[in-house]
């Protein structure tokens, strides 16, 4: 969900990028997210101005990013997403804005202008508020990151940004590396930090490609859980945070929660959902999951459940652990029982770590499931049969980023 071409400060064209992602990396989807600001952007191997100066490159003629994405999108095969990377690092870091039809003209680095003014009148192609992804978080920017200093206080900032923010990079880059086969940078501690502040975010595994490595720079992938591979379904699932990040390019994972006294008509909750009416304190939750890795069917995994309550200085810690040997059978998911809801705005998420004898210790992180809160729950109906939720069988698996 994060890549570049020569239309900003990357290499090649959108045609080059989508072709490589689909045919070489075998991704199910990829978003090209060009820098939108006009300053200090120099295309690497393409003459001319970037989209920040030449808006027609974004939404103009047949070679524009938006038109190219539409031409590459083929339901069930490959979905070409598009967006823009807003802001500069010195002004509060970068955030990707997906699926708006125009080049963002909010003042660079002014997140209040972005969400309160510009995005307020410019929905995405589904007529919904555009989705934001927080990119490569940094501890050195905490006081200003993602507009924290733009709203006159943390509560106003959280409320304003939460209208759009659904995702955060837990894996990124190394986007300025020209060759394939590298390891991404891990931002797990930042993921915990922003969850604890009260943001409802799912983790992504992106590459931030600036060279011709779209999807092949690392094995990092973003997985999206949805009923079929279409643009609208992907956007809807991203909005619902039915998203996970993985260091293994074809590890598929779907987790759900059940507990006594669930709302009528609801048979399970997917990770990423917000349960607005929590169960009584002390209720025992059951987490069930399906795990499959086609090229490592005998690998062993540690499935860890993390939990915390929003606010305070603590960060999410492991409260339960389960060993999984190989893939789960089609009709026999893995089960972790007796996870206790202890009250308040508590959240849980799952981390999976491969633990075989090889040096490869690939990990996977789910979105949390939250109990309590004032945000609407998933736009996808609950109570679906688990078999209706599909993870890609292609080698790239519901990927993202370049």
Short mmCIF file of C-alpha atoms in Angstrom, two decimals:
data_model
loop_
_atom_site.label_atom_id
_atom_site.label_comp_id
_atom_site.label_asym_id
_atom_site.label_seq_id
_atom_site.Cartn_x
_atom_site.Cartn_y
_atom_site.Cartn_z
CA UNK A 1 0.00 0.00 0.00
CA UNK A 2 3.03 2.30 -0.37
CA UNK A 3 5.09 2.67 -3.55
CA UNK A 4 6.36 5.30 -5.94
CA UNK A 5 7.21 5.82 -9.59
CA UNK A 6 8.89 8.56 -11.57
CA UNK A 7 5.66 10.53 -11.27
CA UNK A 8 7.12 11.69 -7.95
CA UNK A 9 10.57 10.73 -6.62
CA UNK A 10 10.63 7.10 -7.74
CA UNK A 11 11.51 5.22 -10.92
CA UNK A 12 9.62 4.18 -14.00
CA UNK A 13 5.96 4.75 -14.76
CA UNK A 14 2.71 3.43 -13.26
CA UNK A 15 2.56 0.96 -16.17
CA UNK A 16 6.01 -0.35 -15.21
CA UNK A 17 5.06 -0.60 -11.55
CA UNK A 18 1.71 -2.35 -11.91
CA UNK A 19 3.15 -4.75 -14.50
CA UNK A 20 6.04 -5.73 -12.24
CA UNK A 21 3.75 -6.09 -9.23
CA UNK A 22 1.28 -8.30 -11.07
CA UNK A 23 3.54 -10.38 -13.31
CA UNK A 24 6.86 -10.60 -11.43
CA UNK A 25 5.94 -10.25 -7.76
CA UNK A 26 2.55 -11.96 -8.32
CA UNK A 27 0.75 -9.55 -6.03
CA UNK A 28 -3.02 -9.45 -5.80
CA UNK A 29 -3.01 -5.67 -5.45
CA UNK A 30 -0.68 -2.73 -5.13
CA UNK A 31 -1.13 0.97 -4.41
CA UNK A 32 1.03 3.59 -6.07
CA UNK A 33 1.16 6.51 -3.65
CA UNK A 34 3.04 9.44 -5.15
CA UNK A 35 4.29 12.35 -3.08
CA UNK A 36 1.84 15.17 -3.61
CA UNK A 37 3.92 18.19 -2.59
CA UNK A 38 5.71 20.19 -5.24
CA UNK A 39 9.01 20.88 -3.48
CA UNK A 40 12.17 18.78 -3.42
CA UNK A 41 10.82 15.96 -5.58
CA UNK A 42 13.09 14.87 -8.38
CA UNK A 43 12.08 11.91 -10.54
CA UNK A 44 14.94 9.42 -10.68
CA UNK A 45 14.76 8.25 -14.28
CA UNK A 46 11.97 10.23 -15.89
CA UNK A 47 12.29 13.80 -17.16
CA UNK A 48 9.66 16.35 -16.25
CA UNK A 49 7.76 17.50 -13.20
CA UNK A 50 6.17 15.28 -10.53
CA UNK A 51 2.42 15.18 -9.82
CA UNK A 52 2.85 17.92 -7.22
CA UNK A 53 3.64 20.34 -10.04
CA UNK A 54 1.92 18.62 -12.97
CA UNK A 55 -1.46 17.47 -11.71
CA UNK A 56 -2.33 15.91 -15.06
CA UNK A 57 0.09 13.08 -14.27
CA UNK A 58 -2.28 12.09 -11.48
CA UNK A 59 -5.71 12.46 -13.06
CA UNK A 60 -5.27 13.74 -16.59
CA UNK A 61 -4.72 11.81 -19.82
CA UNK A 62 -4.46 8.07 -20.57
CA UNK A 63 -1.00 7.81 -18.96
CA UNK A 64 -2.11 9.39 -15.68
CA UNK A 65 -1.98 7.37 -12.48
CA UNK A 66 -5.75 7.21 -11.98
CA UNK A 67 -6.42 6.16 -15.59
CA UNK A 68 -3.60 3.62 -15.57
CA UNK A 69 -4.88 2.07 -12.34
CA UNK A 70 -8.34 1.67 -13.84
CA UNK A 71 -6.87 -0.05 -16.88
CA UNK A 72 -4.86 -2.55 -14.81
CA UNK A 73 -7.69 -3.43 -12.43
CA UNK A 74 -9.14 -6.86 -13.20
CA UNK A 75 -11.47 -8.32 -10.59
CA UNK A 76 -10.25 -11.63 -9.23
CA UNK A 77 -6.78 -11.19 -10.69
CA UNK A 78 -5.15 -7.87 -9.79
CA UNK A 79 -6.39 -4.60 -8.29
CA UNK A 80 -4.42 -1.44 -9.01
CA UNK A 81 -4.97 1.05 -6.20
CA UNK A 82 -3.70 4.62 -6.13
CA UNK A 83 -3.17 7.41 -3.64
CA UNK A 84 -0.88 10.15 -2.48
CA UNK A 85 1.76 10.47 0.21
CA UNK A 86 0.96 13.67 2.08
CA UNK A 87 3.26 15.96 4.07
CA UNK A 88 7.00 16.08 4.64
CA UNK A 89 8.89 14.31 7.41
CA UNK A 90 9.98 17.57 9.01
CA UNK A 91 6.34 18.69 9.17
CA UNK A 92 5.01 15.62 10.97
CA UNK A 93 5.94 12.63 8.82
CA UNK A 94 4.10 11.11 5.87
CA UNK A 95 0.62 9.63 5.55
CA UNK A 96 -0.89 7.92 2.53
CA UNK A 97 -4.33 9.10 1.39
CA UNK A 98 -6.08 6.58 -0.84
CA UNK A 99 -8.44 6.85 -3.77
CA UNK A 100 -9.14 10.59 -4.07
CA UNK A 101 -9.64 11.89 -7.58
CA UNK A 102 -7.61 15.10 -7.24
CA UNK A 103 -4.10 16.02 -6.19
CA UNK A 104 -4.22 17.15 -2.56
CA UNK A 105 -3.87 20.91 -2.27
CA UNK A 106 -3.92 21.18 1.52
CA UNK A 107 -0.86 22.93 2.87
CA UNK A 108 1.97 20.41 3.12
CA UNK A 109 2.34 19.26 6.71
CA UNK A 110 -0.95 20.81 7.85
CA UNK A 111 -2.99 17.76 8.82
CA UNK A 112 -5.81 19.91 10.17
CA UNK A 113 -6.17 21.54 6.77
CA UNK A 114 -6.06 18.09 5.19
CA UNK A 115 -8.81 16.42 7.25
CA UNK A 116 -10.99 19.35 8.30
CA UNK A 117 -11.02 21.21 5.00
CA UNK A 118 -9.68 19.35 1.98
CA UNK A 119 -10.84 15.79 2.65
CA UNK A 120 -14.13 17.00 4.15
CA UNK A 121 -15.44 17.70 0.64
CA UNK A 122 -13.54 15.05 -1.30
CA UNK A 123 -14.67 11.48 -0.55
CA UNK A 124 -13.15 8.43 -2.17
CA UNK A 125 -14.64 6.50 -5.07
CA UNK A 126 -17.08 4.77 -2.70
CA UNK A 127 -18.37 8.15 -1.47
CA UNK A 128 -16.76 7.41 1.89
CA UNK A 129 -14.15 9.38 3.85
CA UNK A 130 -10.76 8.69 2.29
CA UNK A 131 -8.62 6.15 4.15
CA UNK A 132 -5.33 7.24 5.72
CA UNK A 133 -2.26 5.11 6.38
CA UNK A 134 0.35 6.37 8.87
CA UNK A 135 3.74 5.79 7.24
CA UNK A 136 7.07 4.77 8.85
CA UNK A 137 6.45 6.19 12.36
CA UNK A 138 9.35 7.79 14.21
CA UNK A 139 9.94 8.30 17.93
CA UNK A 140 11.83 11.53 17.21
CA UNK A 141 8.65 13.09 15.79
CA UNK A 142 6.19 12.10 18.50
CA UNK A 143 5.23 15.67 19.45
CA UNK A 144 4.31 16.63 15.89
CA UNK A 145 3.78 13.32 14.10
CA UNK A 146 0.70 12.99 11.89
CA UNK A 147 -0.47 16.47 12.87
CA UNK A 148 -0.34 16.05 16.65
CA UNK A 149 0.57 19.73 16.99
CA UNK A 150 -2.07 20.99 14.56
CA UNK A 151 -5.32 20.57 16.48
CA UNK A 152 -4.84 22.24 19.85
CA UNK A 153 -4.69 19.10 21.96
CA UNK A 154 -4.50 15.32 21.76
CA UNK A 155 -8.23 14.70 22.11
CA UNK A 156 -9.10 16.97 19.18
CA UNK A 157 -6.25 15.45 17.15
CA UNK A 158 -7.37 11.89 17.87
CA UNK A 159 -11.01 12.62 17.04
CA UNK A 160 -10.19 14.45 13.81
CA UNK A 161 -7.62 12.01 12.46
CA UNK A 162 -9.69 8.95 13.43
CA UNK A 163 -12.30 9.94 10.84
CA UNK A 164 -9.80 8.74 8.23
CA UNK A 165 -6.88 6.88 9.87
CA UNK A 166 -7.32 3.12 9.63
CA UNK A 167 -3.79 1.75 9.06
CA UNK A 168 -0.22 2.11 10.25
CA UNK A 169 2.99 0.63 8.84
CA UNK A 170 4.53 -1.98 11.08
CA UNK A 171 6.89 -2.96 8.23
CA UNK A 172 8.44 -0.53 5.75
CA UNK A 173 11.23 -0.35 3.18
CA UNK A 174 14.12 -0.23 2.61
CA UNK A 175 12.53 1.81 -0.15
CA UNK A 176 15.69 3.54 -1.35
CA UNK A 177 17.45 0.25 -2.07
CA UNK A 178 17.75 -0.68 -5.74
CA UNK A 179 17.96 -4.49 -5.42
CA UNK A 180 15.58 -7.22 -4.27
CA UNK A 181 15.65 -9.59 -1.33
CA UNK A 182 16.08 -7.33 1.68
CA UNK A 183 14.60 -7.22 5.18
CA UNK A 184 12.06 -4.51 6.09
CA UNK A 185 12.34 -2.12 9.01
CA UNK A 186 10.10 -3.11 11.92
CA UNK A 187 7.92 -0.57 13.75
CA UNK A 188 6.14 -2.85 16.23
CA UNK A 189 6.86 -0.59 19.22
CA UNK A 190 5.26 2.34 17.36
CA UNK A 191 2.23 0.20 16.53
CA UNK A 192 1.75 -0.41 20.25
CA UNK A 193 2.29 3.26 21.03
CA UNK A 194 -0.43 4.50 18.69
CA UNK A 195 -2.86 1.80 19.76
CA UNK A 196 -2.36 2.87 23.35
CA UNK A 197 -3.08 6.49 22.45
CA UNK A 198 -6.52 5.37 21.28
CA UNK A 199 -6.16 5.10 17.50
CA UNK A 200 -8.00 2.18 15.91
CA UNK A 201 -5.39 1.03 13.40
CA UNK A 202 -4.49 -2.15 11.56
CA UNK A 203 -0.85 -2.96 10.71
CA UNK A 204 0.49 -3.04 7.16
CA UNK A 205 3.64 -4.54 5.64
CA UNK A 206 4.82 -2.16 2.94
CA UNK A 207 7.94 -1.60 0.84
CA UNK A 208 7.93 2.12 -0.04
CA UNK A 209 9.60 1.33 -3.36
CA UNK A 210 11.49 4.14 -5.07
CA UNK A 211 13.18 1.85 -7.61
CA UNK A 212 12.01 -0.99 -9.85
CA UNK A 213 11.46 -3.41 -6.97
CA UNK A 214 7.68 -3.25 -6.68
CA UNK A 215 6.72 -6.25 -4.56
CA UNK A 216 10.13 -7.91 -4.78
CA UNK A 217 12.21 -5.63 -2.56
CA UNK A 218 11.27 -7.70 0.52
CA UNK A 219 8.87 -10.50 1.43
CA UNK A 220 6.78 -8.07 3.48
CA UNK A 221 3.12 -8.15 2.58
CA UNK A 222 -0.17 -6.66 3.67
CA UNK A 223 -2.97 -9.18 3.89
CA UNK A 224 -6.58 -8.11 3.47
CA UNK A 225 -9.49 -10.34 4.48
CA UNK A 226 -12.48 -9.95 2.21
CA UNK A 227 -14.99 -12.00 0.26
CA UNK A 228 -13.53 -11.40 -3.20
CA UNK A 229 -10.74 -9.51 -4.91
CA UNK A 230 -12.33 -6.27 -6.12
CA UNK A 231 -11.41 -2.66 -5.57
CA UNK A 232 -14.50 -1.86 -3.55
CA UNK A 233 -14.08 -4.92 -1.37
CA UNK A 234 -10.45 -4.06 -0.66
CA UNK A 235 -11.31 -0.48 0.27
CA UNK A 236 -14.20 -1.64 2.43
CA UNK A 237 -12.00 -4.16 4.24
CA UNK A 238 -9.25 -1.56 4.73
CA UNK A 239 -11.82 0.79 6.23
CA UNK A 240 -12.95 -2.01 8.54
CA UNK A 241 -9.32 -2.79 9.48
CA UNK A 242 -9.64 -6.41 8.31
CA UNK A 243 -5.94 -6.21 7.55
CA UNK A 244 -2.74 -7.87 8.75
CA UNK A 245 1.00 -7.50 8.11
CA UNK A 246 3.38 -10.39 7.47
CA UNK A 247 7.08 -10.91 6.85
CA UNK A 248 6.26 -14.14 4.98
CA UNK A 249 4.92 -13.38 1.51
CA UNK A 250 2.45 -16.27 1.40
CA UNK A 251 1.48 -16.85 5.01
CA UNK A 252 -2.31 -16.54 5.26
CA UNK A 253 -4.05 -15.94 8.57
CA UNK A 254 -7.65 -15.28 9.54
CA UNK A 255 -8.66 -14.90 13.20
CA UNK A 256 -12.01 -14.36 14.89
CA UNK A 257 -13.36 -13.99 18.42
CA UNK A 258 -16.41 -15.53 20.05
CA UNK A 259 -17.74 -15.22 23.59
CA UNK A 260 -20.93 -15.92 25.56
CA UNK A 261 -23.71 -13.37 25.18
CA UNK A 262 -22.76 -11.99 21.79
CA UNK A 263 -25.25 -9.67 20.19
CA UNK A 264 -28.19 -11.45 18.50
CA UNK A 265 -27.34 -12.43 14.94
CA UNK A 266 -23.60 -12.18 15.52
CA UNK A 267 -21.70 -15.46 15.47
CA UNK A 268 -18.16 -14.05 15.55
CA UNK A 269 -16.11 -10.86 15.39
CA UNK A 270 -13.18 -10.49 13.02
CA UNK A 271 -10.01 -8.88 14.26
CA UNK A 272 -10.21 -5.25 13.24
CA UNK A 273 -13.76 -4.83 14.56
CA UNK A 274 -14.81 -2.53 17.38
CA UNK A 275 -17.32 -4.11 19.77
CA UNK A 276 -19.17 -1.06 21.00
CA UNK A 277 -21.15 -2.95 23.66
CA UNK A 278 -18.56 -5.01 25.54
CA UNK A 279 -19.46 -8.15 27.47
CA UNK A 280 -19.49 -8.23 31.29
CA UNK A 281 -16.10 -7.93 32.97
CA UNK A 282 -14.63 -11.38 33.44
CA UNK A 283 -16.15 -12.80 30.25
CA UNK A 284 -13.91 -15.46 28.69
CA UNK A 285 -13.17 -14.99 24.99
CA UNK A 286 -12.26 -17.71 22.52
CA UNK A 287 -9.92 -16.90 19.64
CA UNK A 288 -9.99 -19.27 16.68
CA UNK A 289 -7.74 -18.96 13.66
CA UNK A 290 -6.91 -20.48 10.31
CA UNK A 291 -3.26 -20.49 9.23
CA UNK A 292 -1.80 -21.68 5.96
CA UNK A 293 1.61 -21.42 4.31
CA UNK A 294 1.71 -23.40 1.07
CA UNK A 295 5.49 -23.62 0.75
CA UNK A 296 6.17 -24.37 4.45
CA UNK A 297 3.38 -26.75 5.44
CA UNK A 298 5.33 -28.31 8.33
CA UNK A 299 6.57 -25.14 10.00
CA UNK A 300 5.93 -24.54 13.69
CA UNK A 301 4.49 -21.28 14.94
CA UNK A 302 4.03 -19.48 18.23
CA UNK A 303 0.65 -17.76 18.23
CA UNK A 304 0.71 -15.00 20.85
CA UNK A 305 -2.19 -12.90 22.11
CA UNK A 306 -1.34 -9.34 23.16
CA UNK A 307 -3.62 -7.09 25.19
CA UNK A 308 -3.77 -3.66 26.79
CA UNK A 309 -6.28 -0.97 27.71
CA UNK A 310 -6.24 2.37 25.91
CA UNK A 311 -4.41 5.08 27.84
CA UNK A 312 -1.63 5.13 30.39
CA UNK A 313 2.03 4.33 29.96
CA UNK A 314 1.83 0.56 29.54
CA UNK A 315 2.05 -1.11 26.15
CA UNK A 316 0.40 -4.29 24.99
CA UNK A 317 1.99 -7.45 26.40
CA UNK A 318 1.56 -11.19 25.81
CA UNK A 319 -1.29 -12.69 27.85
CA UNK A 320 -1.58 -16.08 26.12
CA UNK A 321 0.48 -18.29 23.82
CA UNK A 322 -0.31 -21.29 21.67
CA UNK A 323 1.88 -23.57 19.56
CA UNK A 324 0.69 -24.37 16.06
CA UNK A 325 2.28 -27.24 14.14
CA UNK A 326 1.88 -26.81 10.42
CA UNK A 327 -1.18 -25.54 8.62
CA UNK A 328 -4.57 -25.74 10.28
CA UNK A 329 -6.93 -28.25 8.69
CA UNK A 330 -9.68 -26.77 6.53
CA UNK A 331 -12.41 -27.38 9.07
CA UNK A 332 -10.37 -27.51 12.28
CA UNK A 333 -9.08 -24.07 13.19
CA UNK A 334 -6.57 -23.42 15.94
CA UNK A 335 -8.20 -22.37 19.20
CA UNK A 336 -7.02 -20.25 22.14
CA UNK A 337 -9.50 -20.24 25.01
CA UNK A 338 -10.12 -18.41 28.26
CA UNK A 339 -8.88 -14.99 27.18
CA UNK A 340 -10.39 -12.70 29.79
CA UNK A 341 -12.02 -9.35 29.13
CA UNK A 342 -10.93 -7.35 32.17
CA UNK A 343 -12.93 -4.17 31.50
CA UNK A 344 -12.57 -0.72 30.03
CA UNK A 345 -11.47 0.00 26.46
CA UNK A 346 -9.46 -3.18 26.20
CA UNK A 347 -8.02 -4.47 22.95
CA UNK A 348 -6.38 -7.70 21.81
CA UNK A 349 -4.26 -8.55 18.80
CA UNK A 350 -2.35 -11.62 17.63
CA UNK A 351 1.28 -12.01 16.63
CA UNK A 352 2.37 -15.18 14.88
CA UNK A 353 6.07 -16.12 14.84
CA UNK A 354 7.53 -18.99 12.92
CA UNK A 355 9.59 -21.13 15.27
CA UNK A 356 11.04 -23.92 13.17
CA UNK A 357 14.74 -24.80 13.17
CA UNK A 358 15.50 -22.60 10.19
CA UNK A 359 16.88 -19.11 10.68
CA UNK A 360 13.74 -17.72 9.08
CA UNK A 361 11.67 -16.40 11.98
CA UNK A 362 9.00 -14.65 9.96
CA UNK A 363 6.28 -12.89 11.91
CA UNK A 364 2.71 -11.78 11.29
CA UNK A 365 0.58 -9.21 13.12
CA UNK A 366 -3.20 -8.87 13.08
CA UNK A 367 -5.28 -5.79 13.68
CA UNK A 368 -6.68 -5.58 17.20
CA UNK A 369 -10.23 -6.25 18.22
CA UNK A 370 -11.46 -3.48 20.53
CA UNK A 371 -14.08 -3.66 23.25
CA UNK A 372 -15.74 -0.33 23.91
CA UNK A 373 -15.36 2.90 21.97
CA UNK A 374 -17.57 5.24 20.01
CA UNK A 375 -16.64 4.35 16.46
CA UNK A 376 -18.93 2.36 14.22
CA UNK A 377 -18.10 -1.28 13.75
CA UNK A 378 -17.18 -3.00 10.53
CA UNK A 379 -19.25 -2.10 7.46
CA UNK A 380 -19.11 -5.77 6.55
CA UNK A 381 -21.83 -7.81 8.25
CA UNK A 382 -20.87 -10.02 11.13
CA UNK A 383 -22.24 -13.51 11.39
CA UNK A 384 -20.73 -14.65 8.11
CA UNK A 385 -19.58 -18.23 7.73
CA UNK A 386 -15.80 -18.31 8.06
CA UNK A 387 -15.43 -20.15 4.78
CA UNK A 388 -16.69 -17.04 2.97
CA UNK A 389 -13.59 -15.07 3.95
CA UNK A 390 -10.78 -15.79 1.55
CA UNK A 391 -7.07 -15.16 1.65
CA UNK A 392 -5.29 -15.24 -1.66
CA UNK A 393 -3.68 -18.46 -2.83
CA UNK A 394 -1.21 -16.62 -5.02
CA UNK A 395 2.40 -16.51 -3.91
CA UNK A 396 2.16 -12.84 -3.01
CA UNK A 397 -1.05 -13.16 -0.99
CA UNK A 398 -3.26 -10.17 -0.49
CA UNK A 399 -0.20 -7.99 -0.76
CA UNK A 400 0.19 -4.33 -0.70
CA UNK A 401 2.95 -1.89 -1.01
CA UNK A 402 5.27 -1.81 -3.90
#
